[in-house]
């Protein structure tokens, strides 16, 4: 049975307000005619996965069902562009711009249980667009529904454009270096260079002009139709004169033409350029510093090749210079190749540990270093995780007075001096896109290192690749933590369980500490829930809270305001004069997160913090929204479940209560416990019927089903059996008469035990029901054996009645199968557990025995009815 609460108001409102345009589109659409069905009938697994998808800052899409219905977030829809209808609920073939057959087969494999997979470096650009080329690596993870089956696939995209473009450019640089490595005269080398570049995507048009005494002379072109230049022609002479590159925008009559770079081809060792390279820039890439640096590298490599060619002609006079230029060319080629290997290795690494392993093993070869350490600064933590082959490794305090920690703390490049005072290494910060530090590299070389511009450029490229990989790992780790948090919340059954999971898992997913959950108590009081790891001196300051308390967590509960305090100075400025016990216990950045219930009323507030200042970026705020949404859904679900359970228990008590007085010489205890989840007023019942001579008929039964209809059948059966027993119908014929009166339109089980304390016997009639258990004084418990019996509704003949001794001190237990039956456990093991529990409390009063049995045999998903009798003598 589904355990979803009927929350068709709260959940869609949350999706509409927190899920952006995609969330609004989901709630605005009528889903009745779609494969997903009405939105208020969606399972919790679909809702949780969709909330994660919509709140994710990364391009994400949830494919649901065998038909792969697409539910994309805003980032994914923007990725596909305006020319493609990516509205939520469209079939995958209409959403995905690439090879849908291949993607459909991949998604089917994930749903079939073959595990998560990925699509690497997928180009994404709608055919009708002339915008920027982009590449993404998409991870496809299964989403299980309530039955444990993979009902959907969550696809999350991480952009790899920088790596793909960088690798493509590096391959072109490597190919150019290889083409220029062979000797030849300068003009042949120039033609070879243009031939290598011709038709390459990064350079759609290229010309090479060599400097001569008469001015620039065209030596080679790629053969395509010449691009229209400026009215006065390409500024070749100006570039040769001042050596400054120029960018020529497209003419007004051809705005779609690419920007053209007119670059000096440097002549190593000479003041004037060796020529001019006219290169069109890739129209599908932004004209930024990296793009300009790339074409400048092309011009520089051509200049090195031309210098090598000229040196070949001066071989006899200047062989040393020739070796130098060859070494420079080979070094540039090696660095390009090693950078490509580093980019590939980082792209393949899964998780932060694997990325750190790549950094410590591959980067030293890329930068020709002898040793390297990497420090990773987890957001808000006061220690750095350090790995590498320079001691010491392991945790390092952020405030430590060592260069590696200072580079992270101060976000600066720091030189490392050797014994002679000269620089033999440096600490290089690794940064987020907004400039904040996420770690640092400590690099050491065998000897002194000069101020080499080429080395600086190489180190910047390495730092950029490392930073991107670590940011990707952090984002994937956050998504996995949120998925684990949602999974733990989904199995909670009570408010206490939900609070325990929220305090334990929410802050773990955020890397925070000292969580507390504030909820309203009686009157104007506020209760704060917290874990044992919260210091007693801190917890004491939050005793006796009232709803008008000025502290942030109570303000968030009272006003529904999310409070993010960057540091303790921020706290002092926003709460002047208010004591700060949280700051006194070491927290720096703190958050008070309101949680809302039905009607958008704040019902709780979650507080936590970090011991180091943590700037909360857009991705962090999205995580806070996801945490709040998951907590709100869970608290509302368990609240409704508790209300339903109380209603069922009260109603069941009215249906099963008995005003019967206990016969002399007997002690009786009765119990009924309904199923815990949903409005499950079940078909289990018990009844006690007083007969002549202090005899007592004990009736325990179970009608198939867990709805109001089953309860109605139960009430009818209970009444009919009670009447038949009171009329004195022989026990052998009671179930037969019941079939004659009610027919066979129902199915259930029943047990009738007539106890005669005077005769010291118990007569048992059983219709498909669990055997009663007798516990004779001084003996172990045993099930009462009876003849095989058909269930209710199928009895067509008198039953066989079993008579057993029932002496003073003996205990008899009658129950329904919900007491001993558990999913995934053999039935006989449940009966054995009942026997063990009875042995431990055999000398207790029957009320205590009944309570002990319900406690020891807890965890049922079914109703439980129980009667315990003792012969007092």
Tab-separated table of C-alpha atoms in Angstrom, residues 79-306:
chain	number	residue	atom	x	y	z
A	79	UNK	CA	20.984	23.783	-22.530
A	80	UNK	CA	18.751	22.509	-25.346
A	81	UNK	CA	17.966	26.030	-26.510
A	82	UNK	CA	14.733	27.775	-27.514
A	83	UNK	CA	14.405	25.856	-30.750
A	84	UNK	CA	13.516	22.590	-29.021
A	85	UNK	CA	10.387	21.993	-26.958
A	86	UNK	CA	11.714	20.589	-23.689
A	87	UNK	CA	8.583	21.151	-21.593
A	88	UNK	CA	8.190	18.638	-18.712
A	89	UNK	CA	6.351	15.487	-19.694
A	90	UNK	CA	7.424	15.203	-23.338
A	91	UNK	CA	8.773	11.887	-24.667
A	92	UNK	CA	12.532	11.571	-24.648
A	93	UNK	CA	12.765	11.329	-28.447
A	94	UNK	CA	11.325	14.856	-28.712
A	95	UNK	CA	13.641	16.297	-26.077
A	96	UNK	CA	17.074	14.848	-26.678
A	97	UNK	CA	18.768	16.467	-29.707
A	98	UNK	CA	21.237	13.643	-30.357
A	99	UNK	CA	20.876	9.935	-31.136
A	100	UNK	CA	17.765	9.065	-29.091
A	101	UNK	CA	17.921	5.354	-29.965
A	102	UNK	CA	21.336	5.045	-28.327
A	103	UNK	CA	20.270	7.066	-25.263
A	104	UNK	CA	17.026	5.079	-24.928
A	105	UNK	CA	19.008	1.827	-24.905
A	106	UNK	CA	21.389	3.250	-22.280
A	107	UNK	CA	18.482	4.355	-20.034
A	108	UNK	CA	16.818	0.957	-20.424
A	109	UNK	CA	20.038	-0.698	-19.284
A	110	UNK	CA	20.167	1.469	-16.149
A	111	UNK	CA	16.531	0.628	-15.327
A	112	UNK	CA	17.252	-3.060	-15.963
A	113	UNK	CA	19.706	-3.079	-13.054
A	114	UNK	CA	23.044	-2.712	-14.817
A	115	UNK	CA	23.900	0.234	-12.561
A	116	UNK	CA	24.774	3.860	-13.118
A	117	UNK	CA	26.670	4.831	-16.258
A	118	UNK	CA	27.715	7.950	-18.100
A	119	UNK	CA	27.817	9.522	-21.570
A	120	UNK	CA	31.140	11.312	-21.920
A	121	UNK	CA	31.777	14.524	-23.821
A	122	UNK	CA	28.403	14.777	-25.553
A	123	UNK	CA	28.214	17.807	-27.910
A	124	UNK	CA	25.142	19.913	-27.185
A	125	UNK	CA	24.085	22.575	-29.679
A	126	UNK	CA	20.707	22.743	-31.390
A	127	UNK	CA	21.144	22.584	-35.198
A	128	UNK	CA	19.209	25.798	-35.734
A	129	UNK	CA	21.471	27.760	-33.409
A	130	UNK	CA	24.715	29.425	-34.425
A	131	UNK	CA	25.881	29.880	-30.867
A	132	UNK	CA	28.679	28.448	-28.803
A	133	UNK	CA	29.617	24.762	-29.045
A	134	UNK	CA	29.388	23.052	-25.649
A	135	UNK	CA	30.178	19.559	-24.398
A	136	UNK	CA	28.825	17.754	-21.364
A	137	UNK	CA	29.430	14.471	-19.548
A	138	UNK	CA	26.085	13.085	-18.395
A	139	UNK	CA	25.833	10.615	-15.495
A	140	UNK	CA	22.778	8.367	-15.510
A	141	UNK	CA	21.788	6.984	-12.077
A	142	UNK	CA	18.843	4.663	-11.290
A	143	UNK	CA	15.972	5.991	-9.169
A	144	UNK	CA	14.198	3.245	-7.245
A	145	UNK	CA	10.524	3.383	-6.400
A	146	UNK	CA	8.840	2.093	-3.250
A	147	UNK	CA	9.040	-1.527	-4.462
A	148	UNK	CA	12.821	-1.337	-4.922
A	149	UNK	CA	12.541	-1.398	-8.721
A	150	UNK	CA	14.422	1.136	-10.829
A	151	UNK	CA	11.441	3.147	-12.101
A	152	UNK	CA	13.420	6.042	-13.500
A	153	UNK	CA	16.834	7.458	-14.311
A	154	UNK	CA	18.286	10.750	-13.036
A	155	UNK	CA	20.640	12.309	-15.593
A	156	UNK	CA	22.989	15.045	-14.347
A	157	UNK	CA	25.252	16.961	-16.692
A	158	UNK	CA	28.696	18.344	-15.901
A	159	UNK	CA	30.095	20.667	-18.522
A	160	UNK	CA	33.378	19.465	-20.051
A	161	UNK	CA	33.617	22.161	-22.716
A	162	UNK	CA	36.863	23.563	-21.319
A	163	UNK	CA	38.505	20.142	-21.289
A	164	UNK	CA	37.256	19.140	-24.767
A	165	UNK	CA	38.214	22.463	-26.310
A	166	UNK	CA	41.542	22.396	-24.497
A	167	UNK	CA	42.281	18.842	-25.660
A	168	UNK	CA	41.321	19.730	-29.227
A	169	UNK	CA	43.595	22.740	-29.172
A	170	UNK	CA	46.394	20.720	-27.595
A	171	UNK	CA	46.082	18.067	-30.308
A	172	UNK	CA	46.335	20.755	-32.956
A	173	UNK	CA	49.379	22.237	-31.215
A	174	UNK	CA	50.937	18.777	-30.999
A	175	UNK	CA	50.218	18.102	-34.696
A	176	UNK	CA	51.708	21.458	-35.621
A	177	UNK	CA	54.798	20.744	-33.540
A	178	UNK	CA	55.238	17.364	-35.232
A	179	UNK	CA	54.822	18.941	-38.688
A	180	UNK	CA	57.433	21.593	-37.907
A	181	UNK	CA	59.924	19.157	-36.396
A	182	UNK	CA	61.147	17.943	-39.798
A	183	UNK	CA	63.898	20.166	-41.326
A	184	UNK	CA	63.336	22.242	-44.411
A	185	UNK	CA	63.650	25.759	-45.773
A	186	UNK	CA	61.475	28.476	-44.167
A	187	UNK	CA	58.909	28.644	-46.971
A	188	UNK	CA	58.442	24.869	-46.981
A	189	UNK	CA	57.984	24.933	-43.204
A	190	UNK	CA	55.445	27.758	-43.580
A	191	UNK	CA	53.456	25.771	-46.146
A	192	UNK	CA	53.625	22.694	-43.925
A	193	UNK	CA	52.295	24.713	-40.992
A	194	UNK	CA	49.365	26.113	-43.011
A	195	UNK	CA	48.569	22.637	-44.377
A	196	UNK	CA	48.427	21.283	-40.813
A	197	UNK	CA	46.102	24.066	-39.689
A	198	UNK	CA	43.912	24.023	-42.823
A	199	UNK	CA	40.419	22.769	-42.142
A	200	UNK	CA	40.940	22.428	-38.376
A	201	UNK	CA	37.865	23.497	-36.404
A	202	UNK	CA	39.781	25.815	-34.033
A	203	UNK	CA	41.145	27.798	-37.035
A	204	UNK	CA	38.604	27.857	-39.909
A	205	UNK	CA	40.725	30.207	-42.075
A	206	UNK	CA	44.477	30.815	-42.084
A	207	UNK	CA	47.123	32.704	-44.094
A	208	UNK	CA	50.823	33.014	-43.407
A	209	UNK	CA	52.847	36.047	-44.564
A	210	UNK	CA	56.628	36.127	-44.143
A	211	UNK	CA	58.527	39.356	-43.539
A	212	UNK	CA	60.769	40.517	-46.404
A	213	UNK	CA	62.696	43.749	-46.980
A	214	UNK	CA	59.882	44.788	-49.316
A	215	UNK	CA	57.185	44.083	-46.730
A	216	UNK	CA	54.969	41.092	-45.851
A	217	UNK	CA	54.605	38.423	-48.563
A	218	UNK	CA	51.875	35.757	-48.684
A	219	UNK	CA	53.558	32.369	-48.587
A	220	UNK	CA	50.712	29.948	-47.879
A	221	UNK	CA	46.910	29.954	-47.423
A	222	UNK	CA	44.463	27.204	-46.648
A	223	UNK	CA	42.746	27.408	-50.041
A	224	UNK	CA	39.275	28.333	-48.854
A	225	UNK	CA	37.478	31.407	-50.112
A	226	UNK	CA	39.240	34.415	-48.664
A	227	UNK	CA	37.354	36.180	-45.942
A	228	UNK	CA	36.463	39.807	-46.706
A	229	UNK	CA	38.948	41.941	-44.850
A	230	UNK	CA	38.681	45.495	-43.676
A	231	UNK	CA	38.388	48.197	-46.368
A	232	UNK	CA	42.106	48.982	-46.133
A	233	UNK	CA	43.133	45.311	-46.107
A	234	UNK	CA	44.605	43.240	-43.292
A	235	UNK	CA	46.865	45.334	-41.007
A	236	UNK	CA	49.942	43.290	-41.920
A	237	UNK	CA	52.447	46.136	-42.045
A	238	UNK	CA	51.224	47.587	-38.758
A	239	UNK	CA	51.656	44.231	-36.980
A	240	UNK	CA	55.154	43.817	-38.436
A	241	UNK	CA	56.014	47.333	-37.339
A	242	UNK	CA	54.919	47.274	-33.730
A	243	UNK	CA	54.645	43.529	-33.039
A	244	UNK	CA	51.176	43.949	-31.440
A	245	UNK	CA	48.363	41.519	-32.368
A	246	UNK	CA	45.072	42.871	-33.666
A	247	UNK	CA	41.517	41.552	-33.778
A	248	UNK	CA	39.498	42.445	-36.874
A	249	UNK	CA	35.706	42.212	-36.384
A	250	UNK	CA	33.462	40.993	-39.211
A	251	UNK	CA	32.275	43.620	-41.724
A	252	UNK	CA	28.823	45.110	-41.341
A	253	UNK	CA	27.524	43.304	-44.445
A	254	UNK	CA	28.636	39.898	-43.059
A	255	UNK	CA	27.976	39.958	-39.312
A	256	UNK	CA	28.063	36.134	-39.109
A	257	UNK	CA	31.681	35.995	-40.335
A	258	UNK	CA	34.264	35.104	-37.660
A	259	UNK	CA	36.586	37.507	-35.905
A	260	UNK	CA	40.044	37.412	-37.487
A	261	UNK	CA	43.266	37.636	-35.484
A	262	UNK	CA	46.259	39.230	-37.188
A	263	UNK	CA	49.252	38.054	-35.146
A	264	UNK	CA	53.006	38.581	-35.268
A	265	UNK	CA	54.974	35.372	-35.833
A	266	UNK	CA	57.828	35.838	-33.333
A	267	UNK	CA	61.406	35.312	-34.353
A	268	UNK	CA	63.244	34.005	-31.244
A	269	UNK	CA	66.288	36.136	-30.656
A	270	UNK	CA	65.211	38.927	-33.024
A	271	UNK	CA	63.486	42.217	-32.268
A	272	UNK	CA	61.147	42.142	-35.279
A	273	UNK	CA	58.584	39.421	-36.089
A	274	UNK	CA	59.409	36.768	-38.698
A	275	UNK	CA	56.005	37.135	-40.307
A	276	UNK	CA	52.281	37.615	-39.765
A	277	UNK	CA	49.674	34.915	-39.186
A	278	UNK	CA	46.112	35.771	-40.263
A	279	UNK	CA	43.812	33.293	-38.488
A	280	UNK	CA	40.029	33.292	-38.217
A	281	UNK	CA	38.868	32.465	-34.702
A	282	UNK	CA	36.519	29.561	-34.117
A	283	UNK	CA	33.040	31.182	-34.474
A	284	UNK	CA	31.562	28.710	-31.982
A	285	UNK	CA	33.895	29.745	-29.131
A	286	UNK	CA	33.934	33.047	-27.225
A	287	UNK	CA	36.686	35.502	-28.107
A	288	UNK	CA	38.260	35.486	-24.654
A	289	UNK	CA	41.770	35.503	-23.237
A	290	UNK	CA	42.135	31.720	-23.626
A	291	UNK	CA	41.105	31.892	-27.278
A	292	UNK	CA	43.562	34.690	-28.004
A	293	UNK	CA	46.312	32.899	-26.074
A	294	UNK	CA	45.733	29.773	-28.176
A	295	UNK	CA	46.220	31.487	-31.534
A	296	UNK	CA	49.222	33.294	-30.065
A	297	UNK	CA	50.641	29.867	-29.187
A	298	UNK	CA	50.086	28.792	-32.793
A	299	UNK	CA	51.979	31.840	-34.018
A	300	UNK	CA	54.738	31.217	-31.476
A	301	UNK	CA	55.096	27.573	-32.477
A	302	UNK	CA	55.263	28.553	-36.163
A	303	UNK	CA	57.915	31.095	-35.250
A	304	UNK	CA	59.908	28.392	-33.442
A	305	UNK	CA	59.560	26.113	-36.494
A	306	UNK	CA	60.693	28.859	-38.852
